[in-house]
Coordinates of C-alpha atoms in Angstrom, one line a residue:
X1 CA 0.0 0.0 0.0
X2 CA 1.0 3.8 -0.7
X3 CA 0.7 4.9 2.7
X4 CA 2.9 2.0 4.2
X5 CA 5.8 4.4 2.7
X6 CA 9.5 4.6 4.8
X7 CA 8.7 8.0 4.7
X8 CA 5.3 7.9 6.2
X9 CA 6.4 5.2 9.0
X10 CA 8.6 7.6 10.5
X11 CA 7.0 10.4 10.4
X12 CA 3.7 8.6 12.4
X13 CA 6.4 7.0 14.7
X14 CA 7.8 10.2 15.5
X15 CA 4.3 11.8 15.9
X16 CA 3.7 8.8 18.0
X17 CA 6.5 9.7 20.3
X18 CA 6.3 13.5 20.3
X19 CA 2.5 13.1 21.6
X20 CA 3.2 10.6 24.3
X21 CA 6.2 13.0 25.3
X22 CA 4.0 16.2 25.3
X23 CA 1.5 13.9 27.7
X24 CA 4.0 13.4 30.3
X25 CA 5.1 16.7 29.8
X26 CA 1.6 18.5 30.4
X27 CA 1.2 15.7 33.5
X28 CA 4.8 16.7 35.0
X29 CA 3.5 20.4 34.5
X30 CA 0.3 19.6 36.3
X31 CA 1.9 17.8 39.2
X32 CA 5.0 20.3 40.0
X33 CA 3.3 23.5 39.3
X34 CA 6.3 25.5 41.1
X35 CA 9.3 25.8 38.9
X36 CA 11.6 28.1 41.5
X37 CA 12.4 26.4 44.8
X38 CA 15.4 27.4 47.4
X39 CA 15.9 23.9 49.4
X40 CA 17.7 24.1 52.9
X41 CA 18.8 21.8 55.4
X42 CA 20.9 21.8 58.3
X43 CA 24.4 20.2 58.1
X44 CA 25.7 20.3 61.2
X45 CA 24.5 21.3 64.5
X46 CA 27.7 20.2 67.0
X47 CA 28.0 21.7 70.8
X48 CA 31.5 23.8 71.4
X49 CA 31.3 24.5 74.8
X50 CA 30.9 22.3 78.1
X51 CA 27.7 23.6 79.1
X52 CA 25.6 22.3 76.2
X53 CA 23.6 19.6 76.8
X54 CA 24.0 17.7 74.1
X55 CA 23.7 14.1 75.4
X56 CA 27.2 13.5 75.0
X57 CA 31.0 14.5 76.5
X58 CA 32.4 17.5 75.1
X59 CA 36.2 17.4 74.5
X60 CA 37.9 20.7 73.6
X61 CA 41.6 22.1 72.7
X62 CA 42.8 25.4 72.1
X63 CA 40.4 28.4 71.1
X64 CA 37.7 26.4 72.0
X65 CA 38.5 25.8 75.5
X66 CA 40.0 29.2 76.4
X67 CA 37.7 31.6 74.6
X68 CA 35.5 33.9 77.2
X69 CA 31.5 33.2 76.9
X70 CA 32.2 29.5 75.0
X71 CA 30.8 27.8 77.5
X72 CA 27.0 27.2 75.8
X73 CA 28.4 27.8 72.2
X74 CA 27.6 25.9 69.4
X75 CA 28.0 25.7 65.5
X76 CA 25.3 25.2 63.1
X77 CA 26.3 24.6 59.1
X78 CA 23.9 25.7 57.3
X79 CA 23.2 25.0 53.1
X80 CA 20.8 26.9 51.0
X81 CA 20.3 25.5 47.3
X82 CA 18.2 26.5 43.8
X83 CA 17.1 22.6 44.0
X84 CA 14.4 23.7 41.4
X85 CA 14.1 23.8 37.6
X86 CA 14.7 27.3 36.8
X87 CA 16.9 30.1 38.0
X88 CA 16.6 32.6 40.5
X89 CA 17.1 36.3 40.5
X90 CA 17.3 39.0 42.8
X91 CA 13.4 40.3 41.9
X92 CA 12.1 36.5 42.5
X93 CA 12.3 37.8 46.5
X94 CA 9.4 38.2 47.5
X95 CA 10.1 39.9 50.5
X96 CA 9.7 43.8 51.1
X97 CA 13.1 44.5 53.0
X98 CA 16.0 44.4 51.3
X99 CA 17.0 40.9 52.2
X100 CA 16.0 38.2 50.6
X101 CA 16.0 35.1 53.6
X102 CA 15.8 35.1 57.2
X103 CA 16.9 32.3 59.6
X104 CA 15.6 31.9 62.5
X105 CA 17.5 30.0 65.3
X106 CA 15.4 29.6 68.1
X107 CA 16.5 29.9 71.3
X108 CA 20.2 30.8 70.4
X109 CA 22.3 34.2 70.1
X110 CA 24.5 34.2 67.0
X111 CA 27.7 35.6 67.3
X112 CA 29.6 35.3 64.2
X113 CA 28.5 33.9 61.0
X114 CA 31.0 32.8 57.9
X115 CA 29.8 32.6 54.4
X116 CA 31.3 29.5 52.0
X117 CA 30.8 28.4 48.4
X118 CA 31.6 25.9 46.1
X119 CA 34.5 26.4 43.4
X120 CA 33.2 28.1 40.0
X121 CA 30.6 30.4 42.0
X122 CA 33.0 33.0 43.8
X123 CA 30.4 35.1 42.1
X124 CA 28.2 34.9 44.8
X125 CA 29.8 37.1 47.7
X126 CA 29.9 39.9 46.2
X127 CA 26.5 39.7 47.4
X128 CA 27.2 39.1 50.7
X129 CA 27.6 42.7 52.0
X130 CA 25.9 44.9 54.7
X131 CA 24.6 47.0 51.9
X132 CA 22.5 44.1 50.4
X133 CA 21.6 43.2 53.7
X134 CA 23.2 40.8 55.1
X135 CA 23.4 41.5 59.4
X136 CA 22.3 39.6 62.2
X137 CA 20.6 40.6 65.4
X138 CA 20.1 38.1 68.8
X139 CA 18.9 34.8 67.1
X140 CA 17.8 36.2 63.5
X141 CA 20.2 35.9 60.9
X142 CA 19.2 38.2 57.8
X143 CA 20.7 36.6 54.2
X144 CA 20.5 39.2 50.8
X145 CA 18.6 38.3 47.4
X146 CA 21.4 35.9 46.2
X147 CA 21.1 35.2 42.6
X148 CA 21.5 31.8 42.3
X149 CA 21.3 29.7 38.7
X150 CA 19.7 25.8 38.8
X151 CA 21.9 23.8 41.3
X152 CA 23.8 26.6 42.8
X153 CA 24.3 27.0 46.4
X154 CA 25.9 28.2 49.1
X155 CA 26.7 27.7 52.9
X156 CA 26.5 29.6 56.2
X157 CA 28.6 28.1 59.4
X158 CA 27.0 30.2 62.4
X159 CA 28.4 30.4 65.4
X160 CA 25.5 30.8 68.6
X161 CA 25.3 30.6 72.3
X162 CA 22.7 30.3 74.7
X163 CA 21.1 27.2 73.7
X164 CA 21.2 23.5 73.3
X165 CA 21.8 21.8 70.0
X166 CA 18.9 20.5 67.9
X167 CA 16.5 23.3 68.4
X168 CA 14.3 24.2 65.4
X169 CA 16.4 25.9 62.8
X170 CA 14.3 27.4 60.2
X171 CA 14.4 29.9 57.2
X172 CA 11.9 31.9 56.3
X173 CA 11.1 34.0 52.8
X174 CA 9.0 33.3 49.5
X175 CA 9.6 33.3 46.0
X176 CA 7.5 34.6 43.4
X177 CA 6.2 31.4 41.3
X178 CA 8.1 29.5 44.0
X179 CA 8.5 28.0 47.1
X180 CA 11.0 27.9 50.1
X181 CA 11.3 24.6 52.1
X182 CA 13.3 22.2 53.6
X183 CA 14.9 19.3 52.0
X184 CA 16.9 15.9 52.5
X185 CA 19.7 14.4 50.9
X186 CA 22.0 11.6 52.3
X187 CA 24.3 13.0 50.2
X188 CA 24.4 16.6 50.6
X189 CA 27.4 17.8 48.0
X190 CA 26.3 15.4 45.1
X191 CA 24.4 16.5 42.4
X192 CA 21.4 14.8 40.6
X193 CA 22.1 13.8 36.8
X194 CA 21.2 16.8 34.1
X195 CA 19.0 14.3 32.0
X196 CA 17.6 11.1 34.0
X197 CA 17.9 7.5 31.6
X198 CA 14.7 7.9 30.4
X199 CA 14.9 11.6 29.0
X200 CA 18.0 10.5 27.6
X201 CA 16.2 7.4 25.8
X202 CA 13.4 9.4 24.6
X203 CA 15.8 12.5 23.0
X204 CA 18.2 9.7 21.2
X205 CA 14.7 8.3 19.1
X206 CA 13.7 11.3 18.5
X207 CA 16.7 12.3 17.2
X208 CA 16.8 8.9 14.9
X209 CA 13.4 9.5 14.1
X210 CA 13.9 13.5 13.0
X211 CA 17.3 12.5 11.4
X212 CA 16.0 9.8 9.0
X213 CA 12.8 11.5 8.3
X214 CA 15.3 14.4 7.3
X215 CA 17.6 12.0 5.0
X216 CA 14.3 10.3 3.4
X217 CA 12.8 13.7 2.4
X218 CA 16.5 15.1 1.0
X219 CA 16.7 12.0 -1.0
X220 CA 13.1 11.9 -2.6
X221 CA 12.8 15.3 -3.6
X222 CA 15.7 18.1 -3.7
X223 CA 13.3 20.4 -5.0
X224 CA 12.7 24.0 -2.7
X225 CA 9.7 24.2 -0.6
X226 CA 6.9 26.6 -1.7
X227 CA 6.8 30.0 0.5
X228 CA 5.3 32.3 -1.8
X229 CA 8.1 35.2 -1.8
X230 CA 7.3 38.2 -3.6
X231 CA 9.3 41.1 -5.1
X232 CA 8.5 44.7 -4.8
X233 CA 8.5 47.3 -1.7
X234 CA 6.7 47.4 1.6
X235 CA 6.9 50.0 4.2
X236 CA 5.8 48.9 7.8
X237 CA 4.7 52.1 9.9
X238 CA 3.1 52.2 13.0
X239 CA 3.8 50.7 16.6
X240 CA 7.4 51.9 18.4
X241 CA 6.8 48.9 21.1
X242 CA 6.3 46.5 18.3
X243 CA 8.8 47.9 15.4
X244 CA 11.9 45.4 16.8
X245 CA 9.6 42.5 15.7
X246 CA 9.4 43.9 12.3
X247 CA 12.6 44.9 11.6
X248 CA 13.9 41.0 12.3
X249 CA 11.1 40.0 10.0
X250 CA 11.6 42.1 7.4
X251 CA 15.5 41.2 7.2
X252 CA 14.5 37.6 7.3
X253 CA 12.2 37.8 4.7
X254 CA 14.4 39.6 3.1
X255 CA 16.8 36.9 3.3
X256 CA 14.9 34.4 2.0
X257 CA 13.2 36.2 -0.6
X258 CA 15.3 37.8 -3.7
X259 CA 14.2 40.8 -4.9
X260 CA 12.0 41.8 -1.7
X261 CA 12.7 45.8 0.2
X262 CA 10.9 46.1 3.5
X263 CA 11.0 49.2 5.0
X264 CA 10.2 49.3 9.3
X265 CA 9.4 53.1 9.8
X266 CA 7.7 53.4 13.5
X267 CA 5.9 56.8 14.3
X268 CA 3.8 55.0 17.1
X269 CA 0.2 53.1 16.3
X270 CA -2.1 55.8 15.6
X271 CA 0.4 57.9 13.4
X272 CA 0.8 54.7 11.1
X273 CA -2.9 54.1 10.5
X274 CA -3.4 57.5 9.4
X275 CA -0.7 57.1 7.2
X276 CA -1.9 54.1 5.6
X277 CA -5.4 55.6 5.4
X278 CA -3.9 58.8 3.3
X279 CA -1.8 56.3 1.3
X280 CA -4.7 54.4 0.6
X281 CA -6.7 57.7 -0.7
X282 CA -3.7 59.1 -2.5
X283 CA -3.4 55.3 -4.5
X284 CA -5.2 53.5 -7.2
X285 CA -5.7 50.3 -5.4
X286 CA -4.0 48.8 -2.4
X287 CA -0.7 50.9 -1.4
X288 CA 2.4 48.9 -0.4
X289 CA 1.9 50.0 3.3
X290 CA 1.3 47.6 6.5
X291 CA 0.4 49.7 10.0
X292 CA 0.8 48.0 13.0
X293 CA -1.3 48.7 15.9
X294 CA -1.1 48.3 19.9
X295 CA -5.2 47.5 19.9
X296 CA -7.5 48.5 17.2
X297 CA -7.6 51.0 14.9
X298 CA -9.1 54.5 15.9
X299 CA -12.9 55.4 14.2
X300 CA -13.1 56.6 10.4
X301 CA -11.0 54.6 8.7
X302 CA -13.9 51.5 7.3
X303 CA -11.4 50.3 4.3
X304 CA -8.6 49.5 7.0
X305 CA -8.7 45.7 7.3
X306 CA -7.2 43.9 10.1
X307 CA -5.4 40.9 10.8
X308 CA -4.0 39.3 14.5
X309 CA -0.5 39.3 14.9
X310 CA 0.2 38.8 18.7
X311 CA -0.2 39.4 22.1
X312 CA 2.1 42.3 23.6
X313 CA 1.7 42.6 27.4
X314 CA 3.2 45.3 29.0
X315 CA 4.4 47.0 32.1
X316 CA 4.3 50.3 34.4
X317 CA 8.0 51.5 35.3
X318 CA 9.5 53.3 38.2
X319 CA 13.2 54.6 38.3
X320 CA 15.2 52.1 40.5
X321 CA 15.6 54.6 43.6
X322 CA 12.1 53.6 44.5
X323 CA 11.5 51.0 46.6
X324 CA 8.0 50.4 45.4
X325 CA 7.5 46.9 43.8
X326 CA 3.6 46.5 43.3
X327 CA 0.8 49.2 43.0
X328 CA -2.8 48.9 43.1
X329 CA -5.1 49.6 40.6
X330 CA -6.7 52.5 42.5
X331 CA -3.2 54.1 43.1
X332 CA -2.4 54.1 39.5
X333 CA -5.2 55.5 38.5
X334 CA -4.5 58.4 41.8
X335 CA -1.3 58.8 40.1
X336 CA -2.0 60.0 36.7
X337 CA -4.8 61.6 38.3
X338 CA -2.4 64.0 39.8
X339 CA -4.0 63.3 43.3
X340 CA -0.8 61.6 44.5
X341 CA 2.1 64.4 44.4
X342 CA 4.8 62.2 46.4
X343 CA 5.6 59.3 46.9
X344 CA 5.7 59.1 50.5
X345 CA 1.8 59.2 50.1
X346 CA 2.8 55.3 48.9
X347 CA 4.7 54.5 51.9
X348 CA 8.4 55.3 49.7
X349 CA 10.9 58.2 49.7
X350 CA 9.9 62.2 49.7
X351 CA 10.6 62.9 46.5
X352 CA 8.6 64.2 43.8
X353 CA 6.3 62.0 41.8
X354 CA 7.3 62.4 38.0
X355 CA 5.4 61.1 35.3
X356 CA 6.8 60.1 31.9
X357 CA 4.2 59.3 29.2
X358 CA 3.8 58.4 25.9
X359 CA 2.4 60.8 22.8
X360 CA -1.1 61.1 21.5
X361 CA 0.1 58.6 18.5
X362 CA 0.9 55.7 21.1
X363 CA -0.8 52.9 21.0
X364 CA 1.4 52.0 24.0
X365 CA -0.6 54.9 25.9
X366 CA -3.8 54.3 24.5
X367 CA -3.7 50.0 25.6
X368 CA -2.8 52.2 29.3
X369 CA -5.6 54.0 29.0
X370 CA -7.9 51.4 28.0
X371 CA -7.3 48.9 29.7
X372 CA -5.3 50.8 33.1
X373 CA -6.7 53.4 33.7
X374 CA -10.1 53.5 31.7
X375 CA -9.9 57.0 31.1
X376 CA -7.7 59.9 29.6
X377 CA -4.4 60.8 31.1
X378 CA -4.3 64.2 32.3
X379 CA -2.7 67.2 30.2
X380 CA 1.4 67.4 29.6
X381 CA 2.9 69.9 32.0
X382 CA 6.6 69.9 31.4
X383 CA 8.8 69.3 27.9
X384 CA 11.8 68.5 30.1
X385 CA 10.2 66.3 32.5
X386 CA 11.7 67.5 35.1
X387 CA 10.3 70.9 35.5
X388 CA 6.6 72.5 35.5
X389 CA 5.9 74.9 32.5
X390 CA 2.3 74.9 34.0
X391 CA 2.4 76.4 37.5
X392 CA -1.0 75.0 38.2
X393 CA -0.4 71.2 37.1
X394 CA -1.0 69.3 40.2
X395 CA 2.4 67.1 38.8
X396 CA 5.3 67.2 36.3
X397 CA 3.8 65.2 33.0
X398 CA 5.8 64.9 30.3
X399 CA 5.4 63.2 26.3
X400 CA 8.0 61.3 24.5
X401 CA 8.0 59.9 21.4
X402 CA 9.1 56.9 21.9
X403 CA 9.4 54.0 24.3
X404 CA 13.2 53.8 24.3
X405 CA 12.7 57.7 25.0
X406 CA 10.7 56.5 28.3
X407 CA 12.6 53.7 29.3
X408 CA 16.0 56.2 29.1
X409 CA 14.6 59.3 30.9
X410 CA 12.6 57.1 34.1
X411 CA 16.3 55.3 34.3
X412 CA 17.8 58.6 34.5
X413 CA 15.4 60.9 37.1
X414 CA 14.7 59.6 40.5
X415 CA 11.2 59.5 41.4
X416 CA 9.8 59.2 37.6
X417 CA 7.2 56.5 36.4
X418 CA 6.5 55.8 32.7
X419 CA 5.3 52.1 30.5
X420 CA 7.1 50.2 28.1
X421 CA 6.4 47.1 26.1
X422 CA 7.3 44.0 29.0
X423 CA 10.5 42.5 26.3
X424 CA 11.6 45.9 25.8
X425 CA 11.7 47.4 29.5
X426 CA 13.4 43.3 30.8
X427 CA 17.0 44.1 32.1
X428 CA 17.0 47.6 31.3
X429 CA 19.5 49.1 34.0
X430 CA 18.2 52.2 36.3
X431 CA 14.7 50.9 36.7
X432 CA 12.7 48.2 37.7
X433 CA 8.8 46.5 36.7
X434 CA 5.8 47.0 38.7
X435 CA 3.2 44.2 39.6
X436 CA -0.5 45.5 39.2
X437 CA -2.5 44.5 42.1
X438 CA 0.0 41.7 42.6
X439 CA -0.2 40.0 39.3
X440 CA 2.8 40.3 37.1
X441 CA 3.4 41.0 33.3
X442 CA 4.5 37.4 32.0
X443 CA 3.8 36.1 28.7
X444 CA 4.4 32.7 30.0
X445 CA 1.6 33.2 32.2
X446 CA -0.8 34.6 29.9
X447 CA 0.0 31.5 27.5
X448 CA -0.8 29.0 30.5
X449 CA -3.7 30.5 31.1
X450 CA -2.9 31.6 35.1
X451 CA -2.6 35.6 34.2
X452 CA -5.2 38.1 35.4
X453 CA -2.7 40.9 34.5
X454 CA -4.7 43.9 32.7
X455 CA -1.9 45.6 30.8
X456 CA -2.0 43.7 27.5
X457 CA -3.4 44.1 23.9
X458 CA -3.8 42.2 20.4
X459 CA -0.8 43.7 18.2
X460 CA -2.9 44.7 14.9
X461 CA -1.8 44.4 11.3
X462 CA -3.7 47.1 9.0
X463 CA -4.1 47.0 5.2
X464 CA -5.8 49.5 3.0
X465 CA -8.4 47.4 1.9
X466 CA -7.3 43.2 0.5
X467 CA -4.0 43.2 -0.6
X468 CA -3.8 41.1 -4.1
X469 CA -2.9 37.7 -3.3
X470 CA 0.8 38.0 -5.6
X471 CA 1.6 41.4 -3.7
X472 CA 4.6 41.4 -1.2
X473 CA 2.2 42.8 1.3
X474 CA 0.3 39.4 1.4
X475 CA 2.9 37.4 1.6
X476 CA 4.7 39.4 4.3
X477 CA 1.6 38.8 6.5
X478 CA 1.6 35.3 5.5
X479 CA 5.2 35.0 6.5
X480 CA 4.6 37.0 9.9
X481 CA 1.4 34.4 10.8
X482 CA 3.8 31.3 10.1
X483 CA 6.3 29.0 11.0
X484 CA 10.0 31.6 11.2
X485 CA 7.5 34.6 11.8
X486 CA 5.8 33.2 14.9
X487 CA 9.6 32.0 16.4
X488 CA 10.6 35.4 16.1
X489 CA 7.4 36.8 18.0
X490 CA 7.8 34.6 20.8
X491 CA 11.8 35.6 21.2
X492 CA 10.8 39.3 20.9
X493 CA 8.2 37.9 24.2
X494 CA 4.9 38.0 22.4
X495 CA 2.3 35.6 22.2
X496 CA 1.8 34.7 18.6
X497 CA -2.3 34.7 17.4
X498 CA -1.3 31.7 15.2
X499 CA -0.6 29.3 18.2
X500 CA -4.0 27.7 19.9
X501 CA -3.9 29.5 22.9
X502 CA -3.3 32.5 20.9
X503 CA -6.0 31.8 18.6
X504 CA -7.9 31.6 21.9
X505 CA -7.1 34.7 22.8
X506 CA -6.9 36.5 20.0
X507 CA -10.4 35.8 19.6
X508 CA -12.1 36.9 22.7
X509 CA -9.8 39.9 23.0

């Protein structure tokens, strides 16, 4: 029979095998929900001094023996580990001081506490300083938000007095999308295998599957696979927050298709779609123009049509000399008020409260608005951010015209507040993310389904009417809805509509 091909055997094996791999993954997903856990357990917990009651004869030499105040001392090793599946950084701390950990040694004063780590992570102590917190006080040991990468760890050998050995030793702190709790091991150094036997079973066959069905399909037909490249020019205009996208898609396509010119000229979301709509009037036909759009189009423009691109989630800003890490609704919407002037009326330092916004054009603003703050932001008061040109503003407002502009101004002025686009605003230095009522900006989250995080819209992709099948526009959106163009949407950190949760969303959006 046809069907009973080579071709087609290993292709359904390897189906076979992807789907009963994706079962056990969505079951291991479902059963160990938290992916960041800091493990700790207590090493050693030995008596020093004679007057310890330990259950057993003390014998001492030296320092030990002729120290003032050793009689009740003791020494307690302590390890801390990332014995989860992801990394941890400073931000996962969940707590509100500025350390990260606190252990509590009940019963016991601590008087001197030494920090070790294993070879290859001498990285560590440099956050081990008073400044990050690290300090003790009577029994409470305060440890900073150590960054610590999957199966790092580190050690703490406390010296206390004025209790007996074997009381409860714990550690207290939380992790966001994590947990932190005790654990066991007989063998504490030791580390568990990368891959267990099984995962390394499963990744050889699929590699033999993937690998053969790759030979078979070379050596049957050598011919190019259809993509339906077109020649020609294309300007994309619109979106700031989304332009990076575009750009890599437009040299991609570029490289993959001879004789293609895409242009990526951001002016921000509304800007672009009256562009398009006077390109459209100005042209017999449909004009080689795409807009791009942070939600959809503004009213009056009925020969605009749409397609779903993505998700985009984004986030609310504050200048890193702010020690505010989550903000109500209710207090946003105070803020850009203008009711809250300072932001010790937030519980942080007395300084001015300075906020950095986004033109009339930006779709970035207008998904704030919409979905933030369900209203207007109140009028611009300063071109230099920094001062009032309107004596009567209740707060210094400024525009910019992009969000690179925002990001590099609430960086750069303590006490400023602004929004960015999450993938653009990640790791930029001088400023930190907000949560929103507690929830936080993740993509990831949004794609599991677990997000109730407002601050997100459906990235929109205008035309000026149908664009004729053979036109470069066509294609271009063809290309951005499949296969290359939805890998580069999800390393940008969007959600691509093409996927079936993004279809899902996408839809109800």
């Amino acid at each position: 029979m046809e069907w009973l091909s080579a071709e087609n055997i290993v292709a359904v094996g390897t189906a076979v095998i992807g789907v009963v791999v994706s079962a056990v993954m969505v079951w291991y997903e479902r059963r160990v929900p938290r992916r960041k856990r800091i493990g700790y357990r207590v090493q050693m917990d030995n008596p020093i001094g004679d007057d310890v009651r330990s259950g057993r004869a003390n014998v001492r030499l030296g320092l030990f023996d002729e120290t003032p105040g050793m009689t009740d001392a003791t020494l307690v090793l302590l390890r801390i580990e990332n014995d989860g599946s992801q990394s941890i950084a400073g931000d996962d701390y969940t707590s509100r001081e500025r350390h990260g950990l606190t252990a509590v040694f009940t019963d016991r004063t601590i008087r001197g506490v030494s920090v070790t780590q294993p070879p290859g992570t001498e990285h560590l102590m440099d956050h081990f300083t008073p400044a990050a917190g690290l300090s003790y006080e009577d029994g409470v040991l305060r440890i900073p938000r150590v960054p610590l990468n999957r199966g790092e760890h580190f050690k703490l050998l406390v010296l206390l007095s004025g209790g007996d050995v074997g009381r409860e030793i714990r550690l207290i702190g939380g992790l966001r999308d994590g947990e932190v709790s005790p654990n066991r091991s007989t063998t504490p150094d030791d580390q568990p295998p990368l891959f267990s036997r099984a995962a390394r079973l499963i990744t050889v066959l699929l590699t033999v599957c993937v690998v053969t069905l790759a030979l078979i399909v070379v050596l049957r037909d050598d011919s190019p696979s259809p993509m339906g490249c077109e020649k020609g020019t294309l300007t994309v205009t619109g979106s700031t927050a989304f332009a990076p996208v575009m750009s890599e898609l437009a040299k991609k396509y570029e490289q993959d298709c001879e004789g293609a010119d895409i242009v990526v000229d951001a002016h921000g979301s509304t800007a672009g779609v009256r562009e398009l709509g006077e390109a459209g009037k100005s042209s017999k036909g449909a004009p080689p123009v795409i807009a791009l759009s942070d939600g959809p189009k503004p009213s009056g423009f009925p020969q605009l049509r749409e397609s779903r691109v993505a998700v985009s989630v984004f986030v609310l800003v504050v200048n890193d000399d702010l020690p505010v890490r989550n903000l109500s609704l209710a207090d946003v919407r105070r803020l850009y008020l203008g009711e809250i002037k300072n932001w010790k009326q937030l519980g942080g330092p007395d300084r001015p409260v300075l906020l950095v916004s986004r033109d009339a054009n930006s779709g970035t603003r207008q998904v704030f608005q919409r979905r933030v703050l369900g209203r207007g932001e109140i009028a611009n008061s300063s071109l230099d951010c920094v001062h009032k040109d309107d004596a009567t503003a209740p707060v210094v407002r400024c525009e910019l015209d992009s969000t690179g502009q925002v990001l590099s101004t609430v960086a750069g002025l303590p006490g400023a507040i602004g929004y960015s686009e999450l993938n653009l605003a990640t790791g930029y230095r001088g400023l930190h993310q907000l949560t929103l009522d507690g929830h936080t900006a993740s993509v990831e989250d949004l794609e599991h389904g677990t997000s109730s995080y407002p601050y997100r819209e459906i990235e929109y992709a205008y035309t000026y009417g149908q664009p004729p099948a053979d036109s470069l526009a066509s294609s271009f959106l063809t290309y951005i809805s499949r296969g290359n163009g939805q890998d580069v949407i999800r390393t940008h950190g969007h959600l691509p509509c093409g996927t079936p949760v993004g279809l899902k969303i996408c839809g109800t959006n």
